Coordinates of C-alpha atoms (C1' of nucleotides) in Angstrom, one line a residue:
Chain A
M1 CA -16.2 -0.5 -13.2
R2 CA -16.5 -3.4 -15.6
I3 CA -13.6 -5.8 -15.2
S4 CA -13.6 -6.4 -18.9
K5 CA -12.5 -2.8 -19.3
L6 CA -10.2 -2.6 -16.3
F7 CA -6.6 -1.9 -17.2
G8 CA -4.3 -4.6 -15.8
K9 CA -4.5 -8.3 -15.2
T10 CA -4.3 -10.7 -12.3
L11 CA -1.6 -13.2 -12.3
R12 CA -2.0 -16.8 -11.3
E13 CA 1.7 -17.3 -10.4
V14 CA 3.8 -15.6 -7.9
P15 CA 6.3 -13.2 -9.5
A16 CA 9.8 -14.5 -9.2
D17 CA 11.4 -11.4 -7.7
A18 CA 8.7 -10.8 -5.0
D19 CA 9.6 -12.0 -1.6
T20 CA 7.3 -10.2 0.8
V21 CA 3.6 -11.0 0.9
S22 CA 2.5 -7.5 0.1
H23 CA 4.7 -7.3 -2.9
Q24 CA 3.5 -10.6 -4.3
L25 CA -0.1 -9.8 -3.8
L26 CA 0.2 -6.3 -5.2
V27 CA 1.7 -7.6 -8.3
R28 CA -0.5 -10.6 -8.7
A29 CA -3.6 -8.4 -8.2
G30 CA -2.5 -6.0 -10.9
M31 CA -2.2 -3.1 -8.5
V32 CA 1.5 -2.1 -9.1
N33 CA 4.1 -2.9 -11.7
Q34 CA 7.9 -2.5 -11.2
L35 CA 9.8 -0.3 -13.6
A36 CA 13.2 -0.4 -11.9
A37 CA 14.7 -1.1 -8.5
G38 CA 12.5 0.7 -6.0
I39 CA 10.4 2.4 -8.8
Y40 CA 6.8 1.4 -9.4
S41 CA 3.8 2.3 -11.5
Y42 CA 0.4 2.2 -9.8
L43 CA -2.3 0.6 -11.9
P44 CA -5.9 1.7 -11.5
P45 CA -7.0 -0.4 -8.5
G46 CA -3.7 0.2 -6.7
W47 CA -4.0 3.9 -7.4
R48 CA -7.5 4.0 -6.1
V49 CA -6.3 2.5 -2.8
L50 CA -3.5 5.1 -2.6
R51 CA -5.9 7.9 -3.2
K52 CA -8.3 6.6 -0.5
I53 CA -5.5 6.6 2.0
E54 CA -4.5 10.1 0.9
N55 CA -8.0 11.3 1.5
I56 CA -8.2 9.8 5.0
I57 CA -4.9 11.5 5.8
R58 CA -6.0 14.8 4.2
E59 CA -9.2 14.8 6.3
E60 CA -7.3 14.1 9.5
M61 CA -4.7 16.7 8.8
D62 CA -7.3 19.3 8.0
K63 CA -9.2 18.3 11.2
A64 CA -6.1 18.9 13.2
G65 CA -5.7 22.4 11.7
G66 CA -3.4 21.6 8.9
Q67 CA -3.4 23.6 5.6
E68 CA -2.4 21.8 2.4
V69 CA 0.3 23.3 0.2
N70 CA 2.3 22.0 -2.6
L71 CA 6.1 22.5 -2.7
P72 CA 8.6 22.0 -5.5
V73 CA 10.2 18.6 -6.1
L74 CA 13.1 20.4 -7.7
Q75 CA 15.2 22.2 -5.2
P76 CA 18.5 24.0 -5.5
L77 CA 21.3 22.0 -3.9
E78 CA 22.4 25.3 -2.3
M79 CA 19.6 25.1 0.3
W80 CA 20.8 21.8 1.4
Q81 CA 24.4 23.0 1.7
L82 CA 23.1 25.8 3.8
T83 CA 21.7 23.5 6.5
G84 CA 24.5 20.9 6.0
R85 CA 21.9 18.2 5.4
D86 CA 23.4 17.5 1.9
K87 CA 26.1 15.7 3.8
A88 CA 23.6 14.0 6.2
F89 CA 21.7 12.6 3.2
G90 CA 24.9 11.9 1.3
K91 CA 24.3 9.6 -1.7
S92 CA 20.7 9.2 -1.0
L93 CA 20.2 12.7 -2.4
F94 CA 19.2 12.5 -6.1
T95 CA 21.2 15.3 -7.8
L96 CA 20.9 16.7 -11.2
Y97 CA 22.1 19.8 -13.2
D98 CA 20.1 22.2 -15.1
R99 CA 21.1 23.7 -18.5
R100 CA 23.3 26.3 -16.8
E101 CA 25.0 23.5 -14.8
R102 CA 23.4 24.6 -11.6
P103 CA 23.0 21.7 -9.2
L104 CA 19.4 20.7 -8.2
V105 CA 18.1 17.9 -6.0
L106 CA 14.9 15.9 -6.2
G107 CA 13.4 16.6 -2.8
P108 CA 13.8 13.7 -0.4
T109 CA 11.9 15.8 2.2
H110 CA 10.9 19.4 2.4
E111 CA 12.1 21.0 5.6
E112 CA 14.4 23.4 3.8
V113 CA 11.8 24.6 1.3
I114 CA 9.0 25.0 3.8
T115 CA 11.1 26.7 6.4
Q116 CA 12.3 29.3 4.0
L117 CA 8.8 29.7 2.8
V118 CA 7.4 30.2 6.2
G119 CA 10.2 32.6 7.0
R120 CA 9.0 34.9 4.2
Y121 CA 5.4 35.0 5.3
A122 CA 5.2 34.3 9.0
Q123 CA 6.7 37.5 10.5
S124 CA 4.7 38.0 13.7
Y125 CA 3.9 35.7 16.6
R126 CA 0.3 36.3 15.5
D127 CA 1.0 34.3 12.4
L128 CA 1.8 31.2 14.5
P129 CA 1.2 28.4 15.1
L130 CA 1.2 27.0 11.6
L131 CA 0.6 23.4 10.5
L132 CA 1.4 23.1 6.8
Y133 CA 1.4 19.8 4.9
Q134 CA 1.5 18.3 1.4
I135 CA 1.0 15.0 -0.2
Q136 CA 3.6 14.5 -2.8
V137 CA 6.2 12.2 -4.3
K138 CA 9.6 12.1 -2.7
F139 CA 12.9 10.8 -4.0
R140 CA 15.6 9.1 -2.1
D141 CA 18.4 7.0 -3.7
E142 CA 18.2 4.3 -1.1
P143 CA 21.2 2.0 -0.9
R144 CA 18.9 -1.0 -1.2
P145 CA 15.3 -0.7 -2.1
R146 CA 13.4 -3.8 -1.0
G147 CA 10.1 -5.5 -0.3
G148 CA 8.1 -4.1 -3.1
L149 CA 6.5 -0.9 -1.8
I150 CA 8.2 -1.2 1.7
R151 CA 11.3 0.6 0.7
V152 CA 11.4 2.5 -2.6
R153 CA 13.3 5.3 -4.2
E154 CA 10.3 7.2 -5.4
F155 CA 7.4 7.3 -3.0
H156 CA 4.3 9.2 -2.0
M157 CA 4.5 10.9 1.3
K158 CA 2.4 13.1 3.5
D159 CA 4.7 15.5 5.2
L160 CA 3.5 18.1 7.7
Y161 CA 5.6 20.8 9.3
S162 CA 4.7 22.7 12.4
F163 CA 5.9 26.1 13.4
D164 CA 5.3 27.4 16.9
I165 CA 6.4 30.3 19.0
D166 CA 7.8 28.2 21.8
E167 CA 8.4 24.7 23.1
A168 CA 5.0 24.5 24.7
G169 CA 3.4 25.3 21.4
L170 CA 5.5 22.6 19.7
D171 CA 4.4 20.1 22.4
E172 CA 0.8 21.0 21.6
S173 CA 1.3 20.6 17.8
Y174 CA 3.1 17.3 18.4
R175 CA 0.2 16.1 20.5
K176 CA -2.3 17.0 17.8
M177 CA -0.3 15.1 15.2
L178 CA 0.1 12.1 17.4
Q179 CA -3.7 11.9 17.8
A180 CA -4.3 12.5 14.1
Y181 CA -1.8 9.8 13.2
Q182 CA -3.6 7.3 15.5
N183 CA -6.9 8.3 13.9
I184 CA -5.4 7.7 10.4
Y185 CA -4.2 4.2 11.2
D186 CA -7.4 3.3 12.9
R187 CA -9.4 4.5 9.9
C188 CA -7.2 2.6 7.5
G189 CA -8.0 -0.6 9.5
L190 CA -4.5 -0.9 10.7
T191 CA -3.3 -1.9 14.2
S192 CA -0.3 0.3 14.8
M193 CA 2.1 0.5 17.7
L194 CA 3.5 3.8 18.9
V195 CA 7.2 3.5 19.7
E196 CA 9.9 5.8 20.9
A197 CA 12.4 6.5 18.2
D198 CA 15.8 8.0 17.8
S199 CA 15.6 11.6 16.7
G200 CA 18.9 11.4 14.9
A201 CA 21.7 13.9 14.6
I202 CA 19.3 16.8 14.0
G203 CA 18.4 16.8 17.7
G204 CA 15.1 17.7 19.2
K205 CA 13.8 16.1 22.3
D206 CA 11.1 13.7 21.2
S207 CA 10.6 11.4 18.3
N208 CA 8.0 8.6 17.8
E209 CA 7.4 6.1 15.1
F210 CA 4.2 4.3 14.3
M211 CA 4.9 0.6 13.6
V212 CA 2.7 -2.0 11.9
I213 CA 3.7 -5.4 13.3
A214 CA 4.8 -7.6 10.4
E215 CA 7.4 -10.3 9.8
S216 CA 8.7 -8.4 6.8
G217 CA 9.3 -5.3 8.8
E218 CA 12.8 -3.9 8.7
D219 CA 12.8 -2.5 12.2
E220 CA 13.2 -4.4 15.4
I221 CA 10.9 -3.2 18.2
I222 CA 11.7 -3.7 21.9
Y223 CA 8.7 -3.6 24.1
C224 CA 7.6 -4.4 27.6
P225 CA 4.4 -6.4 27.9
G226 CA 4.1 -5.2 31.5
C227 CA 4.0 -1.4 31.1
K228 CA 3.4 0.2 27.8
Y229 CA 7.1 0.9 27.0
A230 CA 8.0 0.3 23.4
A231 CA 10.9 1.6 21.4
N232 CA 12.8 1.1 18.2
M233 CA 15.9 -1.0 19.0
E234 CA 17.9 2.0 17.9
K235 CA 16.6 3.8 20.9
A236 CA 15.5 1.2 23.4
V237 CA 17.1 1.3 26.8
S238 CA 17.2 -1.7 29.2
V239 CA 18.5 -2.3 32.7
K240 CA 22.0 -3.7 32.6
E241 CA 22.6 -6.3 35.2
K242 CA 25.2 -5.5 37.8
I243 CA 28.3 -7.6 37.7
D244 CA 29.4 -8.0 41.3
N245 CA 32.8 -9.6 41.5
G246 CA 33.5 -8.2 44.9
E247 CA 36.0 -5.6 45.9
P248 CA 38.5 -4.5 43.2
L249 CA 41.5 -6.7 43.2
P250 CA 45.0 -5.9 41.8
V251 CA 45.3 -6.3 38.1
E252 CA 46.8 -9.6 36.9
E253 CA 48.1 -10.6 33.5
V254 CA 47.1 -14.0 32.2
A255 CA 48.2 -15.9 29.1
T256 CA 45.4 -16.6 26.7
P257 CA 47.2 -18.4 23.8
G258 CA 45.2 -18.3 20.6
M259 CA 42.2 -16.8 22.2
G260 CA 40.8 -13.9 20.1
T261 CA 37.1 -13.7 20.5
I262 CA 35.1 -12.9 23.6
E263 CA 33.6 -16.4 23.5
E264 CA 37.1 -18.0 23.4
V265 CA 38.5 -15.8 26.1
A266 CA 35.5 -16.2 28.4
G267 CA 35.5 -20.0 27.8
F268 CA 39.2 -20.3 28.4
L269 CA 39.2 -18.4 31.6
K270 CA 35.9 -19.9 32.7
V271 CA 34.1 -16.7 33.3
P272 CA 30.7 -15.5 31.8
Q273 CA 31.0 -13.2 28.9
S274 CA 29.4 -10.5 31.0
H275 CA 32.5 -10.4 33.1
T276 CA 34.7 -9.4 30.2
L277 CA 35.2 -6.1 28.4
K278 CA 35.6 -5.9 24.7
A279 CA 37.0 -3.3 22.5
V280 CA 35.4 -2.3 19.1
F281 CA 36.9 0.1 16.7
Y282 CA 35.1 2.7 14.6
I283 CA 36.1 5.4 12.2
A284 CA 34.2 8.6 13.0
D285 CA 34.7 11.2 10.3
G286 CA 38.0 9.7 9.5
K287 CA 39.3 9.3 13.1
M288 CA 39.7 6.1 15.0
V289 CA 37.5 5.7 18.0
F290 CA 38.1 3.2 20.7
V291 CA 34.8 1.8 22.0
V292 CA 34.7 -0.3 25.2
I293 CA 31.6 -2.4 26.1
R294 CA 30.9 -5.4 28.3
G295 CA 31.5 -8.6 26.5
D296 CA 27.9 -9.8 26.5
L297 CA 26.6 -6.6 25.0
D298 CA 26.8 -5.2 21.5
V299 CA 27.3 -1.7 20.3
N300 CA 24.3 0.3 19.1
E301 CA 25.6 2.4 16.3
V302 CA 22.8 4.9 16.4
K303 CA 23.4 5.6 20.1
L304 CA 27.2 5.7 19.4
N305 CA 26.7 8.2 16.7
N306 CA 24.5 10.4 18.9
Q307 CA 27.4 10.6 21.4
L308 CA 30.0 11.3 18.8
H309 CA 28.0 13.7 16.7
C310 CA 29.8 12.7 13.5
S311 CA 28.4 12.6 10.0
E312 CA 30.1 9.4 9.0
L313 CA 30.5 6.4 11.3
R314 CA 31.6 3.0 10.3
M315 CA 33.5 0.0 11.8
A316 CA 37.2 0.1 11.3
T317 CA 38.6 -2.4 8.9
E318 CA 41.2 -4.9 10.1
P319 CA 44.1 -3.2 8.3
E320 CA 43.1 0.1 9.9
V321 CA 43.1 -1.5 13.3
I322 CA 46.5 -3.1 12.8
E323 CA 47.9 0.1 11.4
A324 CA 46.8 2.0 14.5
G325 CA 49.1 -0.3 16.5
I326 CA 46.2 -2.2 18.1
V327 CA 46.5 -5.8 18.9
A328 CA 43.2 -7.2 17.5
G329 CA 41.8 -9.8 19.8
A330 CA 43.6 -8.6 22.8
A331 CA 42.9 -4.9 22.8
S332 CA 41.8 -3.0 25.8
P333 CA 41.7 0.7 26.9
V334 CA 44.1 -0.1 29.8
G335 CA 47.2 1.8 29.2
M336 CA 46.1 2.9 25.7
K337 CA 46.8 6.4 24.7
G338 CA 46.1 8.6 21.7
F339 CA 42.6 7.5 21.0
K340 CA 39.3 8.9 21.8
V341 CA 37.8 6.4 24.2
I342 CA 34.0 6.0 24.5
S343 CA 32.7 3.4 26.9
D344 CA 29.3 1.9 27.5
D345 CA 28.0 2.7 31.0
S346 CA 28.0 -1.0 31.8
V347 CA 31.7 -0.7 32.7
K348 CA 30.6 1.3 35.8
S349 CA 28.3 -1.3 37.2
G350 CA 30.8 -4.1 37.7
T351 CA 34.1 -5.0 39.1
N352 CA 37.1 -7.1 38.2
F353 CA 36.5 -7.5 34.5
V354 CA 38.7 -9.4 32.1
A355 CA 40.0 -7.2 29.4
G356 CA 42.6 -7.4 26.7
G357 CA 46.3 -7.1 27.5
N358 CA 47.3 -5.1 24.4
K359 CA 49.9 -7.9 23.8
P360 CA 49.3 -10.9 21.7
D361 CA 47.8 -13.9 23.6
T362 CA 47.5 -11.9 26.8
H363 CA 44.6 -10.6 28.8
I364 CA 44.3 -8.9 32.1
K365 CA 42.1 -9.8 35.0
N366 CA 40.5 -7.5 37.6
V367 CA 40.1 -4.5 35.5
N368 CA 38.1 -1.8 37.1
Y369 CA 36.7 1.5 35.9
P370 CA 37.9 4.2 36.5
R371 CA 40.9 2.9 38.4
D372 CA 42.5 1.2 35.4
F373 CA 41.4 3.2 32.4
K374 CA 39.6 6.4 31.5
A375 CA 37.0 7.1 28.9
D376 CA 36.3 10.4 27.2
I377 CA 32.6 9.6 27.2
V378 CA 30.7 7.1 29.3
A379 CA 27.1 6.6 28.1
D380 CA 24.6 4.0 27.1
I381 CA 25.7 2.8 23.7
A382 CA 24.4 -0.8 24.0
N383 CA 21.6 -2.6 22.2
A384 CA 18.7 -3.7 24.3
H385 CA 17.4 -7.1 23.6
A386 CA 14.3 -9.3 24.3
G387 CA 14.8 -10.8 27.7
D388 CA 16.4 -7.7 29.2
K389 CA 14.7 -6.0 32.1
C390 CA 12.5 -2.9 31.6
P391 CA 13.8 0.2 33.3
K392 CA 10.3 1.5 33.9
C393 CA 8.6 -1.5 35.5
G394 CA 11.2 -4.2 35.9
G395 CA 9.3 -6.5 33.5
T396 CA 10.9 -8.6 30.8
F397 CA 11.3 -7.1 27.3
A398 CA 10.0 -8.9 24.2
S399 CA 10.8 -8.0 20.6
T400 CA 9.0 -8.0 17.3
H401 CA 9.5 -6.7 13.8
G402 CA 7.6 -3.7 12.5
I403 CA 7.1 -1.6 9.4
E404 CA 7.6 2.0 10.1
V405 CA 4.5 3.7 8.6
G406 CA 4.9 7.1 10.3
H407 CA 7.5 9.1 12.0
I408 CA 7.1 12.3 14.0
F409 CA 9.8 14.6 15.3
K410 CA 10.3 17.6 17.5
L411 CA 12.9 19.5 15.6
G412 CA 13.4 22.6 17.6
T413 CA 15.0 25.7 16.1
F414 CA 18.0 24.2 14.2
L415 CA 16.5 24.7 10.8
S416 CA 14.5 27.9 11.4
E417 CA 17.7 29.6 12.6
K418 CA 19.7 28.6 9.5
L419 CA 16.9 29.4 7.1
G420 CA 15.7 32.5 8.7
A421 CA 12.2 31.4 9.8
S422 CA 12.0 33.9 12.7
F423 CA 9.2 36.0 13.9
I424 CA 8.8 39.1 16.1
D425 CA 7.4 38.2 19.5
E426 CA 5.2 40.2 21.8
K427 CA 8.2 42.1 23.2
G428 CA 9.3 43.1 19.7
E429 CA 12.2 40.6 19.7
S430 CA 13.1 38.3 16.8
R431 CA 13.0 34.6 17.6
P432 CA 13.3 31.5 15.6
A433 CA 10.1 29.4 15.1
V434 CA 10.1 26.1 17.0
M435 CA 9.6 23.3 14.5
G436 CA 8.3 19.8 14.2
C437 CA 7.9 17.5 11.3
Y438 CA 5.6 14.6 10.7
G439 CA 5.7 12.1 7.9
I440 CA 3.7 9.2 6.6
G441 CA 4.8 7.0 3.7
I442 CA 1.6 6.3 1.9
G443 CA 2.7 3.5 -0.4
R444 CA 4.3 1.8 2.6
L445 CA 1.2 2.2 4.6
L446 CA -0.7 0.5 1.7
A447 CA 1.8 -2.4 1.7
A448 CA 1.6 -2.6 5.5
A449 CA -2.2 -2.8 5.2
I450 CA -1.8 -5.9 3.0
E451 CA 0.8 -7.4 5.3
Q452 CA -1.7 -7.2 8.1
N453 CA -4.8 -8.1 6.1
H454 CA -4.5 -11.1 3.8
D455 CA -4.9 -14.8 3.6
D456 CA -3.6 -17.5 1.3
K457 CA -6.2 -16.4 -1.4
G458 CA -5.2 -12.8 -1.5
I459 CA -5.8 -9.4 0.0
I460 CA -8.5 -8.6 2.4
W461 CA -8.9 -4.8 2.2
P462 CA -10.4 -2.9 5.1
V463 CA -13.5 -1.2 3.8
P464 CA -12.3 2.4 4.0
I465 CA -9.3 1.8 1.7
A466 CA -10.6 -0.9 -0.5
P467 CA -10.3 0.0 -4.2
Y468 CA -14.0 -1.0 -4.6
H469 CA -16.6 -1.9 -2.1
V470 CA -18.6 -4.6 -4.0
Y471 CA -17.5 -7.4 -6.3
L472 CA -20.6 -8.1 -8.4
C473 CA -20.2 -11.5 -9.8
P474 CA -22.7 -12.9 -12.3
L475 CA -22.4 -16.6 -13.2
Y476 CA -23.8 -16.5 -16.7
R477 CA -25.8 -19.3 -18.2
E478 CA -27.5 -19.3 -21.6
G479 CA -31.2 -18.9 -21.3
S480 CA -31.1 -17.4 -17.8
K481 CA -31.9 -13.9 -16.7
V482 CA -28.5 -13.6 -14.9
A483 CA -27.1 -11.1 -17.3
D484 CA -30.1 -8.9 -17.2
V485 CA -30.5 -8.9 -13.5
A486 CA -26.8 -8.3 -12.9
E487 CA -26.8 -5.3 -15.3
K488 CA -29.7 -3.8 -13.5
L489 CA -28.2 -4.4 -10.1
Y490 CA -24.9 -2.9 -11.3
A491 CA -26.7 0.3 -12.3
E492 CA -28.6 0.4 -9.1
L493 CA -25.5 -0.1 -6.9
E494 CA -23.7 2.7 -8.8
T495 CA -26.6 5.0 -8.4
A496 CA -26.7 4.3 -4.7
G497 CA -23.1 5.6 -4.6
L498 CA -21.4 2.3 -4.0
E499 CA -18.1 1.5 -5.7
V500 CA -18.7 -1.7 -7.7
L501 CA -16.3 -3.9 -9.6
Y502 CA -18.5 -5.7 -12.0
D503 CA -17.1 -9.0 -13.3
D504 CA -18.8 -9.0 -16.7
R505 CA -16.3 -11.5 -18.2
Q506 CA -17.3 -14.8 -19.7
E507 CA -15.2 -16.7 -17.3
S508 CA -15.8 -19.8 -15.2
P509 CA -17.0 -19.3 -11.6
G510 CA -13.7 -20.5 -10.3
V511 CA -11.8 -17.8 -12.1
K512 CA -14.2 -15.1 -10.9
F513 CA -14.2 -16.1 -7.3
N514 CA -10.4 -16.4 -7.2
D515 CA -10.0 -13.0 -8.7
A516 CA -12.5 -11.6 -6.2
D517 CA -10.5 -13.0 -3.4
L518 CA -7.1 -12.0 -4.8
L519 CA -8.3 -8.4 -5.3
G520 CA -9.6 -8.4 -1.8
I521 CA -12.9 -6.5 -2.4
P522 CA -14.7 -6.6 1.0
F523 CA -18.2 -7.6 -0.3
R524 CA -19.0 -10.2 -2.9
V525 CA -22.4 -10.4 -4.5
T526 CA -23.0 -13.4 -6.7
V527 CA -25.9 -13.6 -9.2
S528 CA -26.6 -17.0 -10.6
P529 CA -29.5 -19.1 -11.9
R530 CA -29.5 -20.8 -8.6
T531 CA -29.9 -17.6 -6.6
L532 CA -32.5 -16.2 -9.0
E533 CA -34.7 -19.2 -8.4
K534 CA -35.2 -17.7 -4.9
D535 CA -35.2 -14.2 -6.3
S536 CA -32.0 -13.6 -4.3
V537 CA -28.3 -13.0 -4.6
E538 CA -25.6 -14.6 -2.7
F539 CA -23.7 -12.3 -0.3
K540 CA -20.3 -12.9 1.1
L541 CA -17.8 -11.0 3.2
R542 CA -14.2 -11.3 2.0
S543 CA -13.1 -11.8 5.5
E544 CA -15.6 -14.6 6.3
K545 CA -16.2 -18.1 4.9
E546 CA -19.9 -18.2 5.1
T547 CA -22.3 -17.0 2.4
E548 CA -25.9 -15.9 2.8
L549 CA -28.8 -15.5 0.4
V550 CA -30.2 -12.0 0.4
P551 CA -33.4 -11.1 -1.4
L552 CA -32.7 -9.0 -4.5
G553 CA -34.8 -6.1 -3.2
E554 CA -32.7 -5.9 0.0
I555 CA -29.2 -6.2 -1.2
V556 CA -28.6 -2.5 -2.1
G557 CA -29.8 -1.3 1.3
R558 CA -27.9 -3.9 3.1
L559 CA -24.6 -3.0 1.4
R560 CA -25.1 0.7 1.9
E561 CA -25.6 0.2 5.5
L562 CA -22.4 -1.9 5.8
I563 CA -20.3 0.5 3.9
E564 CA -21.5 3.7 5.5
S565 CA -21.1 2.4 9.0
Chain B
rC1 C1' 30.1 -0.9 -1.4
rG2 C1' 30.9 -6.5 0.4
rG3 C1' 28.7 -11.5 0.0
rG4 C1' 25.1 -14.8 -2.6
rG5 C1' 21.5 -15.8 -6.5
rC6 C1' 19.4 -14.7 -11.2
rG7 C1' 18.5 -12.7 -16.5
rU8 C1' 15.4 -17.4 -22.5
rA9 C1' 7.7 -14.7 -25.2
rG10 C1' 3.3 -10.5 -20.9
rC11 C1' 4.0 -14.2 -16.3
rG12 C1' 6.3 -18.9 -14.3
rC13 C1' 10.1 -22.1 -16.0
rA14 C1' 13.2 -26.2 -19.0
rG15 C1' 17.4 -26.2 -22.3
rU16 C1' 23.6 -23.8 -20.8
rU17 C1' 27.4 -28.7 -17.3
rC18 C1' 29.7 -31.4 -22.4
rG19 C1' 28.6 -25.7 -28.7
rG20 C1' 25.5 -28.8 -33.7
rU21 C1' 18.9 -28.8 -37.8
rU22 C1' 13.6 -24.6 -37.3
rA23 C1' 14.8 -22.7 -29.0
rG24 C1' 10.8 -25.8 -26.0
rC25 C1' 6.8 -26.4 -21.9
rG26 C1' 2.8 -24.4 -18.7
rC27 C1' -0.2 -20.0 -17.8
rG28 C1' -1.9 -15.8 -20.2
rC29 C1' -3.4 -13.7 -25.3
rC30 C1' -6.5 -14.3 -30.5
rG31 C1' -10.3 -17.5 -33.3
rC32 C1' -14.1 -21.5 -33.4
rG33 C1' -16.8 -25.1 -30.6
rU34 C1' -18.3 -27.7 -26.1
rU35 C1' -18.6 -26.3 -20.9
rC36 C1' -20.3 -23.2 -16.4
rG37 C1' -20.8 -22.5 -8.2
rG38 C1' -13.9 -22.4 -6.5
rG39 C1' -8.3 -21.1 -11.5
rA40 C1' -12.8 -26.4 -17.4
rC41 C1' -11.8 -29.0 -22.2
rG42 C1' -10.8 -29.8 -27.6
rC43 C1' -9.0 -27.9 -32.3
rG44 C1' -6.5 -23.9 -34.7
rG45 C1' -3.2 -19.5 -34.2
rA46 C1' -0.1 -15.1 -32.8
rG47 C1' 4.0 -13.9 -29.9
rG48 C1' 11.5 -14.5 -29.0
rU49 C1' 17.4 -8.8 -30.3
rC50 C1' 17.9 -16.2 -25.5
rG51 C1' 20.0 -8.8 -20.9
rG52 C1' 23.9 -5.9 -24.1
rC53 C1' 28.6 -5.5 -26.6
rA54 C1' 33.0 -7.8 -28.2
rG55 C1' 35.7 -12.3 -28.9
rU56 C1' 36.7 -17.8 -29.9
rU57 C1' 34.5 -21.2 -33.7
rC58 C1' 32.6 -24.0 -39.9
rA59 C1' 28.8 -23.2 -36.1
rA60 C1' 27.1 -19.7 -29.7
rA61 C1' 21.1 -19.4 -25.5
rU62 C1' 25.4 -22.8 -24.5
rC63 C1' 32.6 -21.2 -24.3
rU64 C1' 35.7 -16.4 -23.0
rG65 C1' 36.0 -11.1 -21.6
rC66 C1' 33.8 -6.6 -20.4
rC67 C1' 29.4 -4.1 -19.3
rC68 C1' 24.1 -3.6 -17.8
rG69 C1' 19.9 -4.9 -15.0
rC70 C1' 16.9 -7.4 -11.0
rC71 C1' 16.3 -10.1 -6.2
rC72 C1' 18.2 -11.6 -1.2
rC73 C1' 21.7 -10.9 3.2
rG74 C1' 24.9 -7.3 5.2
rA75 C1' 27.1 -2.3 5.2
rC76 C1' 24.8 2.3 4.5
rC77 C1' 20.6 5.2 5.2
rA78 C1' 16.1 12.0 9.1

RNA sequence: CGGGGCGUAGCGCAGUUCGGUUAGCGCGCCGCGUUCGGGACGCGGAGGUCGGCAGUUCAAAUCUGCCCGCCCCGACCA
């Protein structure tokens, strides 16, 4: 490709509305352009990268036994109502009406469609297992798109769905996908981290995410440097220190004038925050829930939601708390009635806590579970943090941020039951297919690749996903043979099957070199009067500083070797 | 949805506080010339509903009201 003909333009300055590195570089390099919040056009070089990633994914999916299909973006809302997931997605679901006023959604994912489709065709156990996938645009009306391509409202996704006759089959499909995903990230030149993830309200026993470690990542990962444990903070479990305050003592009321927060109360009574219990209030599907947790811990809303199985969960507002007759700042479950109480399991592993007195300016000492209060549910609903102990090996947790570039789920039979994806087994009985689903956000993967591969000059594309392999950079001078040699070399490289970006512009060397760096093309070949004196070209890797003179006759072979390996 | 910031040429910005000729600057773009190994220089040019609507005023980029859009933090979100 001749740069003089390439659609798009590189920018010298950082776009004002781009905060993350990948967003800045994508825009500056002329790879994407924003149309509206979370909606982007891909320009030719950016689109080439996207297609390369797609092809790698396609190859790995096919290798794992996947078959490619293409499912409709437009889907009747009815299907979503059938599975109840219209509510789960809520406002994230783009909804529109056809000319007959029938509601349709723009598919945010395709479990409903594929499950119904499989139900029509897979009738016998002989038809399973099935691994069906597509690469297609998805629509989600995200509350807050951000970070350029990191979180968008219209995005390209590879989604594969597995259908098996039983759990063992699902485990096998899941294992295949896990391996395929690792192959994909490796081939894209990405270092990814496999973490345990929350499987959400849908259920299913396992779920894993693939994370690319990056400052700009939205997810917090908790991991143990000792063993290989790693999990999304939503899911991570740590050892909660035992609070041993001796044998349970009789409860005792204490005055705590003006002390509202846990810090204040603990400071006033001169006890560590871990020796207190705090109460937090949530509204779950419209009902007040009383949550009790040790003072030094905080509530993990995902875990809480998993215990409550509700579709809408939010913190209660102060007026709601007051209206419920609760004394904010001094609330505790002791003597409280009329609320669903859910408690973190940390209350069990300690004695003689300080808790609220349910009267203004009053707390009680020596609160013990279950002697002094009961909870409807006791479970782990606390966030794990860096510094906590690992339950597997006793090591100390660390944390980092990651971009979620893939997520795989074991779904089970929830959807196949509702949508009629059942088959006749060997005994002639009808059974629902056991499902899994596996997604990769391709644009996000592209952005993550930049987050992980760049310097202050620009992008450094890994060879397999680079928009072009070679940046051919002639430095013209009147009366030299540079132009002729470069033209010839360009033709030769193209004939050899290499993807060449040919900078045929009448620009100064600085401009060309800087664009080469910004665009991140892995190999740069410079032809100049200086190199031609030695019948050579200058060869440089984008990732390295050094340059090297390579004889004209050898450069094509040298590049081929590098690119094909 | 809550909090904060912003909206002036393709991009980055000044001008808005305190209303007053023809709205500026840099980059980019077009033409000519000189340059040519890390974002060169000179001369000449093109390009603007100052986010939109309404209002106040002799006069609005500037003041007022409403609306729209974008970014960041949070809430939310398979």
